[in-house]
Coordinates of C-alpha atoms in Angstrom, one line a residue:
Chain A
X534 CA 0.0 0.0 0.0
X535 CA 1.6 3.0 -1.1
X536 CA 2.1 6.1 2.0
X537 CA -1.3 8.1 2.0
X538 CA -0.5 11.9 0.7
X539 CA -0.1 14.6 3.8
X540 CA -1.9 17.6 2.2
X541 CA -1.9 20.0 5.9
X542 CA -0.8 19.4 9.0
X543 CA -1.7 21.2 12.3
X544 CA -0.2 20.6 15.9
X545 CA -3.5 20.5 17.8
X546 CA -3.3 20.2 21.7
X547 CA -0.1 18.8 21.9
X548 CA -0.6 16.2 18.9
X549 CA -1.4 16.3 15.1
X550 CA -4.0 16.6 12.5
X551 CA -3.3 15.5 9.2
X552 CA -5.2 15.8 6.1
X553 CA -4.3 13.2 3.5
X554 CA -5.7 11.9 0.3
X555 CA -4.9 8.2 -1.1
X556 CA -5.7 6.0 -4.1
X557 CA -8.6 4.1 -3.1
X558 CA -9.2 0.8 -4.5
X559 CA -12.5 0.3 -3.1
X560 CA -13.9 3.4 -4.4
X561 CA -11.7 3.4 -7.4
X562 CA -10.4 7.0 -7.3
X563 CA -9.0 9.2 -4.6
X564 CA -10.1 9.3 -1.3
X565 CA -9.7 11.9 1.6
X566 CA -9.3 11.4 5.3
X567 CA -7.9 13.2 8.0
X568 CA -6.4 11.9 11.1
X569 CA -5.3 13.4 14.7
X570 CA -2.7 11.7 16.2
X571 CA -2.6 12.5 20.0
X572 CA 0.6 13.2 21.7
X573 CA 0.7 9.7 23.6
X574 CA 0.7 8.6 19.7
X575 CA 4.6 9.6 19.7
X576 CA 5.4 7.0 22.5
X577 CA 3.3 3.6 21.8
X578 CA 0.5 2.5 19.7
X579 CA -3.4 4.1 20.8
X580 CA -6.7 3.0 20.1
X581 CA -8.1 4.3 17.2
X582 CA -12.0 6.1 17.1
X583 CA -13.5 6.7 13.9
X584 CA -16.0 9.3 13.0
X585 CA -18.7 9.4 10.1
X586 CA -19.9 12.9 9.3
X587 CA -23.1 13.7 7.6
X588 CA -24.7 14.6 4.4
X589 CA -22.7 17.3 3.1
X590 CA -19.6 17.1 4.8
X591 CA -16.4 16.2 4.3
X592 CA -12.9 14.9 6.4
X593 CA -12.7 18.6 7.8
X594 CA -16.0 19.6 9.3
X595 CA -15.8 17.0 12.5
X596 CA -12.2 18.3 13.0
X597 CA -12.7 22.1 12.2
X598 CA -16.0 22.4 14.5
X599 CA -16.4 19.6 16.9
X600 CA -13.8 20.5 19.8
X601 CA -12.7 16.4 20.2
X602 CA -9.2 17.0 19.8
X603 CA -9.1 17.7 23.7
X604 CA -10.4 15.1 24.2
X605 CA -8.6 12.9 22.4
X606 CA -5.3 14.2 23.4
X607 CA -6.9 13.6 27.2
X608 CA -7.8 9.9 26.7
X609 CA -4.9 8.9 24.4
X610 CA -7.4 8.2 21.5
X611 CA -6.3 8.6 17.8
X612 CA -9.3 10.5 16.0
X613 CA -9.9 9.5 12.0
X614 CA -12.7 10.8 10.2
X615 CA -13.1 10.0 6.3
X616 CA -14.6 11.9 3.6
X617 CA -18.5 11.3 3.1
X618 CA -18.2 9.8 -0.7
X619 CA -16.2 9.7 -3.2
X620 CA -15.3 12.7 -5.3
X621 CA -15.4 13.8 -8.9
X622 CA -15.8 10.2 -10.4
X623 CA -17.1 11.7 -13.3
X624 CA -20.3 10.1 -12.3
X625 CA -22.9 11.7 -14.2
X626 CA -25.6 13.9 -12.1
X627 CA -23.1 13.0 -9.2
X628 CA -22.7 16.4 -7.8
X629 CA -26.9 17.6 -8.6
X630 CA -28.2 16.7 -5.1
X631 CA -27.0 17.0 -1.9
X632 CA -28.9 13.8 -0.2
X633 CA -27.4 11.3 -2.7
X634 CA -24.1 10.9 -4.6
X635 CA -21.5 13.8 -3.8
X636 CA -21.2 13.9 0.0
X637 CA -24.0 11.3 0.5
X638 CA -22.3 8.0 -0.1
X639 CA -24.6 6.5 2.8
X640 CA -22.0 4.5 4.2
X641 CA -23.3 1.5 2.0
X642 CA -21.9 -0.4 -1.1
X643 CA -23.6 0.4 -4.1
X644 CA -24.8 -2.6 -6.1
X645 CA -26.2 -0.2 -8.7
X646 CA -24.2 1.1 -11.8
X647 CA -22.9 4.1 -12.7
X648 CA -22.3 4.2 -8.3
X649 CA -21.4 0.9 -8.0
X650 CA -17.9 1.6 -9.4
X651 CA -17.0 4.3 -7.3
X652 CA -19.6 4.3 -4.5
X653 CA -18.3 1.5 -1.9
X654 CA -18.1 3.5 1.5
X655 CA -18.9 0.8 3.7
X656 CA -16.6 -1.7 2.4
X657 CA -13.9 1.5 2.6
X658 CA -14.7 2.8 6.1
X659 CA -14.6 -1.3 7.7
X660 CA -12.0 -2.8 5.7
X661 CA -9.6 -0.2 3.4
X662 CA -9.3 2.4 5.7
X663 CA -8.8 0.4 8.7
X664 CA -5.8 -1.6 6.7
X665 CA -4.7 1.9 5.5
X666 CA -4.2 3.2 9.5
X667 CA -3.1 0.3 10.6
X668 CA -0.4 0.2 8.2
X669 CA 0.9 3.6 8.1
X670 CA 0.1 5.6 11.9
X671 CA 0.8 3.6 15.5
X672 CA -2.6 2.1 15.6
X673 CA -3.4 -0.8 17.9
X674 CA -5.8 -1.6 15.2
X675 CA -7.6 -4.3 17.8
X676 CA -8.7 -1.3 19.6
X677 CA -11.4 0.3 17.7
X678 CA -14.6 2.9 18.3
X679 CA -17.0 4.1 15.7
X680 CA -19.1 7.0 16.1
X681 CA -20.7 9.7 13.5
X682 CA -23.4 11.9 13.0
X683 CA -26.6 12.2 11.1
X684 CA -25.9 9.6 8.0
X685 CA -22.7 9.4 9.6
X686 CA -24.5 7.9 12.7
X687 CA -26.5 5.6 10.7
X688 CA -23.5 4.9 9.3
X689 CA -21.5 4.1 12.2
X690 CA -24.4 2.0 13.8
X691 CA -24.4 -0.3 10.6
X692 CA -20.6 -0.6 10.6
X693 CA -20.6 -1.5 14.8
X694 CA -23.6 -4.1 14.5
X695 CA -22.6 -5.8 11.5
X696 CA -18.5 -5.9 13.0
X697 CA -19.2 -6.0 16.5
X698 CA -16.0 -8.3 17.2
X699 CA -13.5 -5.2 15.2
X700 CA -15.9 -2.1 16.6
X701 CA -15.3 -2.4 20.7
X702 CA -17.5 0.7 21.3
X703 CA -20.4 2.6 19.0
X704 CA -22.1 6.2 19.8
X705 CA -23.9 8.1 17.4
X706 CA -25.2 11.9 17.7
X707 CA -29.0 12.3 15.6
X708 CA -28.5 9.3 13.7
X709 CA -30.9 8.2 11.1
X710 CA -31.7 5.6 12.9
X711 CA -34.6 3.5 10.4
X712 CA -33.2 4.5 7.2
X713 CA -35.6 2.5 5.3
X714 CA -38.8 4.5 6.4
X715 CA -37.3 8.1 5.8
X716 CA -37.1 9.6 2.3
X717 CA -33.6 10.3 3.0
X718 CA -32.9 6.4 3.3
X719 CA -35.6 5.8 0.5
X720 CA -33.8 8.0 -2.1
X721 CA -30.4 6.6 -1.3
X722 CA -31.0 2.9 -1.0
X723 CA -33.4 2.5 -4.0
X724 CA -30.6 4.6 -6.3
X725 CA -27.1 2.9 -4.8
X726 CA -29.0 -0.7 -4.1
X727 CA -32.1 -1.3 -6.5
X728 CA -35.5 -1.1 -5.8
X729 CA -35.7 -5.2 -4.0
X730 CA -35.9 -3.4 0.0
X731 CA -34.3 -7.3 0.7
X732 CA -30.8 -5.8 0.3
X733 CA -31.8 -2.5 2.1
X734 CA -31.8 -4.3 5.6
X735 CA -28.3 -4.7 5.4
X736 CA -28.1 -1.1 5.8
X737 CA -30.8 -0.5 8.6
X738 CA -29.3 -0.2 11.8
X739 CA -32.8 -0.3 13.3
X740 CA -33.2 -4.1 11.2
X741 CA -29.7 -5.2 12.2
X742 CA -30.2 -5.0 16.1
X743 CA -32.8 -7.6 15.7
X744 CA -30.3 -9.8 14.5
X745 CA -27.5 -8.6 16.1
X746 CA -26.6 -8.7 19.5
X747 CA -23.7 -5.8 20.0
X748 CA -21.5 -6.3 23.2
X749 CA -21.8 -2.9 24.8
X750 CA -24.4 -0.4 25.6
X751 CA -24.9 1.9 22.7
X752 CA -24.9 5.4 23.4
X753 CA -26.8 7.8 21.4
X754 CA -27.7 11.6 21.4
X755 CA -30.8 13.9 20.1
X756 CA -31.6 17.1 20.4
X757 CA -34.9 17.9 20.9
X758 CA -35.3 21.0 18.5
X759 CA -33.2 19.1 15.6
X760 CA -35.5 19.6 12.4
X761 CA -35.1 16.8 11.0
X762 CA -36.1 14.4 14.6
X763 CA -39.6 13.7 13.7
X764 CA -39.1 13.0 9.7
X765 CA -35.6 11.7 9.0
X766 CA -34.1 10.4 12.3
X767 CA -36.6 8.5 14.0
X768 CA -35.1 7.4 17.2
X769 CA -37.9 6.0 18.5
X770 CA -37.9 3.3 16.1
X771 CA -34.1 2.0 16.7
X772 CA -35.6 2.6 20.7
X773 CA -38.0 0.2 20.5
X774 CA -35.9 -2.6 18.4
X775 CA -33.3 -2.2 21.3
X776 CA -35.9 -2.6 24.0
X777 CA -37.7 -5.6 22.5
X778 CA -34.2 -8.0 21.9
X779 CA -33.0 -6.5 25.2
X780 CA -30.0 -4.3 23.7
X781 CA -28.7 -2.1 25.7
X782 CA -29.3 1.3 24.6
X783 CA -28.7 4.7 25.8
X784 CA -30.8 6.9 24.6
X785 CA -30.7 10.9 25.5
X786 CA -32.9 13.3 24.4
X787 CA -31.1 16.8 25.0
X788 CA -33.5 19.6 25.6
X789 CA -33.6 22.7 23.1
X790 CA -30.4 21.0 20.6
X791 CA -30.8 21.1 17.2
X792 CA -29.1 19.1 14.7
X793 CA -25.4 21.2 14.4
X794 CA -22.4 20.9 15.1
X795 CA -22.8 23.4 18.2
X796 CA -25.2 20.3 19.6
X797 CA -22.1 18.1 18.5
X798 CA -19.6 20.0 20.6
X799 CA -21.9 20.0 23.4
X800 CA -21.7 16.4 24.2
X801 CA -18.5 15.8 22.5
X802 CA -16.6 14.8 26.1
X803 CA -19.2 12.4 26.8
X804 CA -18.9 10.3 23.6
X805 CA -15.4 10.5 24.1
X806 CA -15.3 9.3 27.1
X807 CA -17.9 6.3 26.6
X808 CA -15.2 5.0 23.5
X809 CA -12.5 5.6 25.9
X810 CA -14.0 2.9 28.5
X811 CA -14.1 0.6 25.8
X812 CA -10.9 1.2 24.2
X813 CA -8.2 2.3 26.8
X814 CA -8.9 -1.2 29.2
Chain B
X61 CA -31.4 51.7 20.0
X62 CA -33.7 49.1 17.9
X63 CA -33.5 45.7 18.8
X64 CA -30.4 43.7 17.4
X65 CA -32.5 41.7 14.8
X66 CA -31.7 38.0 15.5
X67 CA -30.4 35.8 12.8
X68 CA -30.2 32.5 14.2
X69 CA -29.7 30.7 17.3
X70 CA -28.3 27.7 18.7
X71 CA -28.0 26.2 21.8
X72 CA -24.4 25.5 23.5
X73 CA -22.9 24.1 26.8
X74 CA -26.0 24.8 28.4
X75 CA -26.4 28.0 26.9
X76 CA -27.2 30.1 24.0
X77 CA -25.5 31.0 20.8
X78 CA -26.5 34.3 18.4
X79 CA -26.1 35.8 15.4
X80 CA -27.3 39.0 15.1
X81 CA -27.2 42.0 12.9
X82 CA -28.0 45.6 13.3
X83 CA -28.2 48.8 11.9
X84 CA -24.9 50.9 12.8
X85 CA -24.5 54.4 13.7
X86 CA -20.7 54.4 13.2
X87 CA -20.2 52.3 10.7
X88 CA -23.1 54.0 8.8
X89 CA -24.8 50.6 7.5
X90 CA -25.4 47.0 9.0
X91 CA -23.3 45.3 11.1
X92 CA -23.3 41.8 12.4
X93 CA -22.2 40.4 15.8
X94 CA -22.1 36.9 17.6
X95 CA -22.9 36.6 21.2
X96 CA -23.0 33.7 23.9
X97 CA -24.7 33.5 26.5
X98 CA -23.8 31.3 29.5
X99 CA -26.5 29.0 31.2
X100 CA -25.5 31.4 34.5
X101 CA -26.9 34.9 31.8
X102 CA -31.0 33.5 32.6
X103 CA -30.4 33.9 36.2
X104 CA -28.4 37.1 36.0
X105 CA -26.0 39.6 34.3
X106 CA -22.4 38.7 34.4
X107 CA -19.6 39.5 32.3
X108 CA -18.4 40.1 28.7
X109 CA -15.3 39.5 27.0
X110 CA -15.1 40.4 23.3
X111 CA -13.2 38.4 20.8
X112 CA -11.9 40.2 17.6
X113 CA -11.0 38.0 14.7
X114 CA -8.5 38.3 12.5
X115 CA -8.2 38.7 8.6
X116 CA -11.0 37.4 6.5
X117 CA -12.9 36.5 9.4
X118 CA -16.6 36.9 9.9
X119 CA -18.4 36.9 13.4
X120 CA -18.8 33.0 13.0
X121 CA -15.3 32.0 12.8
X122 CA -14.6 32.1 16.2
X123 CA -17.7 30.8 17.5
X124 CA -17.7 27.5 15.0
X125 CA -13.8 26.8 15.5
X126 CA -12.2 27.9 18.9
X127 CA -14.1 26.0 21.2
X128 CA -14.6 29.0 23.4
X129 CA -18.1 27.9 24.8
X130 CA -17.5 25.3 26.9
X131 CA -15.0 27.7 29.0
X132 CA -17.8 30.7 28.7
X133 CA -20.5 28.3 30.5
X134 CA -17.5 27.4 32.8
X135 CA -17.1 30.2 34.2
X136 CA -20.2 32.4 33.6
X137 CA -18.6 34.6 30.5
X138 CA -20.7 36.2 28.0
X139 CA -18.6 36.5 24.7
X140 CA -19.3 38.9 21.7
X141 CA -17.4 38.7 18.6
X142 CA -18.2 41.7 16.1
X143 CA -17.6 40.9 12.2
X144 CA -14.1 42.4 10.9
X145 CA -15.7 45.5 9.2
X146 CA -18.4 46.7 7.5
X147 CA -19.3 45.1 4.6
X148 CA -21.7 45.8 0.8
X149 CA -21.0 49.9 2.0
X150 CA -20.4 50.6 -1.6
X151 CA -16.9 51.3 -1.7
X152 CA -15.0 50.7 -5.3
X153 CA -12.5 48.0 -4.1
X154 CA -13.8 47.4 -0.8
X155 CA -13.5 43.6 -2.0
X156 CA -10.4 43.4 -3.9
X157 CA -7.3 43.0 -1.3
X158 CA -7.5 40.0 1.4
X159 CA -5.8 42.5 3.4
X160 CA -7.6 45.8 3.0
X161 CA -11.0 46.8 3.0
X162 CA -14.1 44.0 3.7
X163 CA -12.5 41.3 6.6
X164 CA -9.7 44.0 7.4
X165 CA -10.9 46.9 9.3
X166 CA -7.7 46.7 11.2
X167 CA -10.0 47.9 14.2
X168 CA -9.1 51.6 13.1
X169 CA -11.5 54.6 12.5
X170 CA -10.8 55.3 9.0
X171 CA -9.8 59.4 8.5
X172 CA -9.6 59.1 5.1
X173 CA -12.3 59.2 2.2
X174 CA -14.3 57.3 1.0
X175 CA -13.1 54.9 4.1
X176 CA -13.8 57.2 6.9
X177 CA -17.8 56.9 6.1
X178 CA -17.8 53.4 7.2
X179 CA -15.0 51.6 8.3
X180 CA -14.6 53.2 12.3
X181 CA -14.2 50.1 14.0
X182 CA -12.2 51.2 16.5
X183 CA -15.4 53.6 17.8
X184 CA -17.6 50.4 17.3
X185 CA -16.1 47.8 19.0
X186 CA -15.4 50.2 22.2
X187 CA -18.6 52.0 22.4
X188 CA -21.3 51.7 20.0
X189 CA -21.1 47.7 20.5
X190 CA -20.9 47.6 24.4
X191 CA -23.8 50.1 24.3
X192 CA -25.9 47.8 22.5
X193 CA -24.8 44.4 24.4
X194 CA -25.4 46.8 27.5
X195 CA -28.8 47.3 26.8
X196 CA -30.0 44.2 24.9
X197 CA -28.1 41.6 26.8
X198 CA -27.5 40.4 30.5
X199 CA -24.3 42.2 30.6
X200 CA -22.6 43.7 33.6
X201 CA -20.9 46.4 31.8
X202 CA -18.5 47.2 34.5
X203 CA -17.0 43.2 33.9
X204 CA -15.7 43.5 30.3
X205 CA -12.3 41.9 28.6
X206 CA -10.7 41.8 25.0
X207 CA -8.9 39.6 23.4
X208 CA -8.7 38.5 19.5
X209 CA -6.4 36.8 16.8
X210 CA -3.6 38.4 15.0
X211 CA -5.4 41.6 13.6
X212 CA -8.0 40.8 15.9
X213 CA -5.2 40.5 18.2
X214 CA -3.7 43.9 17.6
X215 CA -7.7 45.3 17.9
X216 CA -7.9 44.2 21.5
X217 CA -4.1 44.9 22.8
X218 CA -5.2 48.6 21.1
X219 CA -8.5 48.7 23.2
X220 CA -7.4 47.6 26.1
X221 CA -4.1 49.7 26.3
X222 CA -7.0 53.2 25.2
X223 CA -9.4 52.1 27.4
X224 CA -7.7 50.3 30.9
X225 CA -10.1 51.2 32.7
X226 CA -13.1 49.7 30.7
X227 CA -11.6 46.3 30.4
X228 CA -10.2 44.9 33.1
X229 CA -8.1 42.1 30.9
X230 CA -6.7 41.5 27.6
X231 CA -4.7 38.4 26.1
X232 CA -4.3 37.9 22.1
X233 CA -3.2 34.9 20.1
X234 CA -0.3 35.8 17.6
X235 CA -1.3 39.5 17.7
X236 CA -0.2 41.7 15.0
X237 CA 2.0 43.4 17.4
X238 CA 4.0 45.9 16.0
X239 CA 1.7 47.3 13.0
X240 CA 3.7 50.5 12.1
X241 CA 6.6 48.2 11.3
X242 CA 4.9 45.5 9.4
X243 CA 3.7 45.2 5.6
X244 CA -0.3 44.4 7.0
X245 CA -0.5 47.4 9.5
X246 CA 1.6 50.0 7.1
X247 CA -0.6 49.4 3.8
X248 CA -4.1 49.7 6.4
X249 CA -2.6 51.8 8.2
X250 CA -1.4 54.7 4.9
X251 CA -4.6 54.1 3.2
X252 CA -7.2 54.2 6.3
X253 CA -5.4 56.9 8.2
X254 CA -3.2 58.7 5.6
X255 CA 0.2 59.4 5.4
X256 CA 1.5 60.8 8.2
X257 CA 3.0 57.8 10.6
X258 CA 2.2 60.0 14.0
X259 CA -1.6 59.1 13.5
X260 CA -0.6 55.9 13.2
X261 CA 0.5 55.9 17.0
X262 CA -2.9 55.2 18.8
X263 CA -3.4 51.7 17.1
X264 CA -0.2 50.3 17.5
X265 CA 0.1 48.2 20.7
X266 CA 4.3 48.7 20.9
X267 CA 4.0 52.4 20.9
X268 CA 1.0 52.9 23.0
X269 CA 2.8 50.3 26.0
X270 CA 5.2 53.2 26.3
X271 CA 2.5 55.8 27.8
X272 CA -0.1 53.4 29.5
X273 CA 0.4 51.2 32.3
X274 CA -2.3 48.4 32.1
X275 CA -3.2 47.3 35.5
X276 CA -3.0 43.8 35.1
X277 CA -0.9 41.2 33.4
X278 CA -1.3 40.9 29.5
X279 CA -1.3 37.5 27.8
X280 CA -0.2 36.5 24.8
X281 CA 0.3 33.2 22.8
X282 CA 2.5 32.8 19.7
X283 CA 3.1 29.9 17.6
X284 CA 6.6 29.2 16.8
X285 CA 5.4 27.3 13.3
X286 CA 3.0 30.7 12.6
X287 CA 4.1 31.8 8.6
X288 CA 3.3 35.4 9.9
X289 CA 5.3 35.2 12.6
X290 CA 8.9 37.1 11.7
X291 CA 7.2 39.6 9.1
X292 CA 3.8 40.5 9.9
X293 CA 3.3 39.7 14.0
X294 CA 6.8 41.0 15.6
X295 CA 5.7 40.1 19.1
X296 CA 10.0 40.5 20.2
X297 CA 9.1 44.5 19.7
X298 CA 6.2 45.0 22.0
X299 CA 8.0 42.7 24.6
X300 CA 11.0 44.9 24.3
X301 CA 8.2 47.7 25.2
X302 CA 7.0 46.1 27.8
X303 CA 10.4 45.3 29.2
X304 CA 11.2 48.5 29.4
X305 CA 8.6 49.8 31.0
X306 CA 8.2 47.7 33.2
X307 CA 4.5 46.4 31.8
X308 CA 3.9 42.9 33.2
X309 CA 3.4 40.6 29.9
X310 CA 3.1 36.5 29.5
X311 CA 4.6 35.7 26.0
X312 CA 4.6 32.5 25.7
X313 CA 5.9 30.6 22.3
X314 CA 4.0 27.7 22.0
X315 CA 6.6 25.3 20.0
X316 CA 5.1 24.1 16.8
X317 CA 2.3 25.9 16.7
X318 CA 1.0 28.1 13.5
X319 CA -1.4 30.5 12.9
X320 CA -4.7 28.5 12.7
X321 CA -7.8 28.0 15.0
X322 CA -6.2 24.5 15.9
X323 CA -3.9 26.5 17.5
X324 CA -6.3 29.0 19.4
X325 CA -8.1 26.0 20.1
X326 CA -5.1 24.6 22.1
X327 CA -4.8 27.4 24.4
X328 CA -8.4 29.2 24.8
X329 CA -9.2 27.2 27.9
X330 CA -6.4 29.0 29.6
X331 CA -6.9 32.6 27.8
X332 CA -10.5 32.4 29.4
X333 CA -9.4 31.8 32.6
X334 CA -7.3 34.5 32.2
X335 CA -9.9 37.0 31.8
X336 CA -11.8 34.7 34.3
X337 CA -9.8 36.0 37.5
X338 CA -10.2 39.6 36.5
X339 CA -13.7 39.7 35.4
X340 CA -15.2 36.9 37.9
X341 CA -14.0 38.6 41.3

């Protein structure tokens, strides 16, 4: 695997963020992630928390305007957050929306052509990128978290509860939590997996946990004034899976949040610190 | 004074986060302005410390990127970050230079046409801007700090060393510190306040330090990685200044560091309690 390309690089609270691209064979085309290394890093391998970002976004956002870099550097925890799709695969119509294609690779495999060639972000986020850090930064790659938010959080439930042996601890902040009965899931699935909803549960956090049994208590938060709770997100749903195969689940409804990343910041510590128990034992 | 007319709001730490825009007597046209409120600002007024941003900045920057909230709600701060200068006044030009004109008030009232009819952002950000945060906000105007990033940075070490005894602290992250003897603060500088250099004095931190005594400590932070740092920021002069006259200063250069918000990040928990044990007694 050749070295991934360091585009920036920023000392950040005594460690350091990198922003690198790569030749991606999964998607096909180059790939961008970023990475902060926490000072421990320097001394010994550290456990390794990844973080999917929403529709829209892309490897800088969760680093530029989430304040987890303390908090990283405090626990010992290297931080890697991936781009949201692939970019400029000369996809037609790929850059038109901004729920699907550009910026909204769903965290799934597309099974679908044209996307199918480029659009493989859950086989990239569990397996490439994993072999990628492991490789090239002092990962202890069996020491690994997953957390996002918004698709990023649906993205990172899918990932934890279909690899709950290689995921040792999942969180998610507003995730879309029943993809398959919002239009957001709707529009994505049918266009990157067909129109059989067979293939869709695959990609349904709130369809896995009935299947699934994950290890540790999932930790999840939702603001309460976030737009899109009642349409797109649908908590409750993924709530009531949980409760009925006895997963443990822990749910928080924060009072007046919306759906930004100023709710993200908020509660940032807390996530951190819920990985941490799981990956600094 | 009309209301501020509110923007948008988000909730924070406990607390709540504004953007807000107004019509400006001194600038002669809108202004924008961010404010956050602590949790501690529904039960009663407490204090304010202003945040002036540097080059290109808008009111958000600072808000979205320094992680500044968490340490507001901490400790029971109020902060208010004003945009860098007026902006759409109609000026020929006012867009064409990075370093001039909109995102580059410099902090300065403008005595030179067609500047002067706008761009007084020295008079704004020490009186017309308290005034209004006096009067719309839980404020205890007798509590109020300064501090700010490299041009921001030179804006608050000028307002604080002018106006000791309305801000009881100042610090500044790789503050433009020596203007008069860089290329930034001499093209603002000629073109803002015309050529002659002695009107220049009363916005440049290293010559005002020789007539003022600030009562209290100032704090600064440099990066020792900041691009800026040997042409543009010169923070040896105003040390020299200080030295000799005996103005008590805290440079520290923070190894590695550059001029980014990853690096403001780093070190706002500790510039907040700065202005904590001055403002909170």
């Amino acid at each position: 695997m050749t070295n991934p390309n360091l585009t920036s690089e920023y000392k950040s609270f005594g460690g350091k963020l990198g922003f690198y691209s790569h030749p991606s064979s999964t998607c096909n085309g180059e790939m961008r992630f970023a990475v902060y290394q926490p000072p421990q890093a320097t001394q010994k391998p550290v456990p390794v928390l990844y973080f999917l970002s929403g529709l829209a976004s892309t490897e800088e956002n969760f680093m530029i305007k989430a304040g987890a870099q303390q908090y990283a550097a405090k626990y010992g925890i290297m931080l890697v957050a991936p781009d949201t799709s692939p970019r400029n695969t000369g996809i037609p119509g790929e850059d038109d929306d901004s729920d699907f294609g550009t910026g909204a690779g769903f965290y799934v495999d597309a099974t679908v052509e044209p996307w199918a060639s480029h659009y493989r972000m859950y086989s990239y986020v569990v397996q490439e990128l994993p072999a990628l850090i492991a490789e090239h930064f002092p990962a202890q790659p069996d020491k690994q978290g997953i957390f996002g938010h918004s698709m990023g959080g649906h993205g990172a439930l899918v990932c934890a509860l279909r690899n709950p042996q290689q995921y040792k601890s999942v969180s998610a902040f507003a995730p879309i939590a029943a993809p398959m009965r919002c239009s957001w899931g709707e529009k994505a699935f049918s266009r990157y997996l067909g129109e059989d909803k067979e293939s869709w549960r695959a990609y349904d956090a709130s369809e896995l946990v009935r299947q699934t049994e994950y290890h540790s208590p999932i930790l999840i938060d939702q603001g309460t004034a976030d737009k899109f709770l009642s349409q797109q997100l649908l908590p409750e749903v993924f709530e009531q899976v949980c409760a009925a195969v006895n997963q443990p689940l822990n749910l928080r409804y924060q009072d007046g949040y919306d759906h930004s990343y100023y709710f993200i910041a908020s509660f940032i510590e807390d996530h951190i610190r819920h990985h941490a128990l799981s990956l600094t034992v």
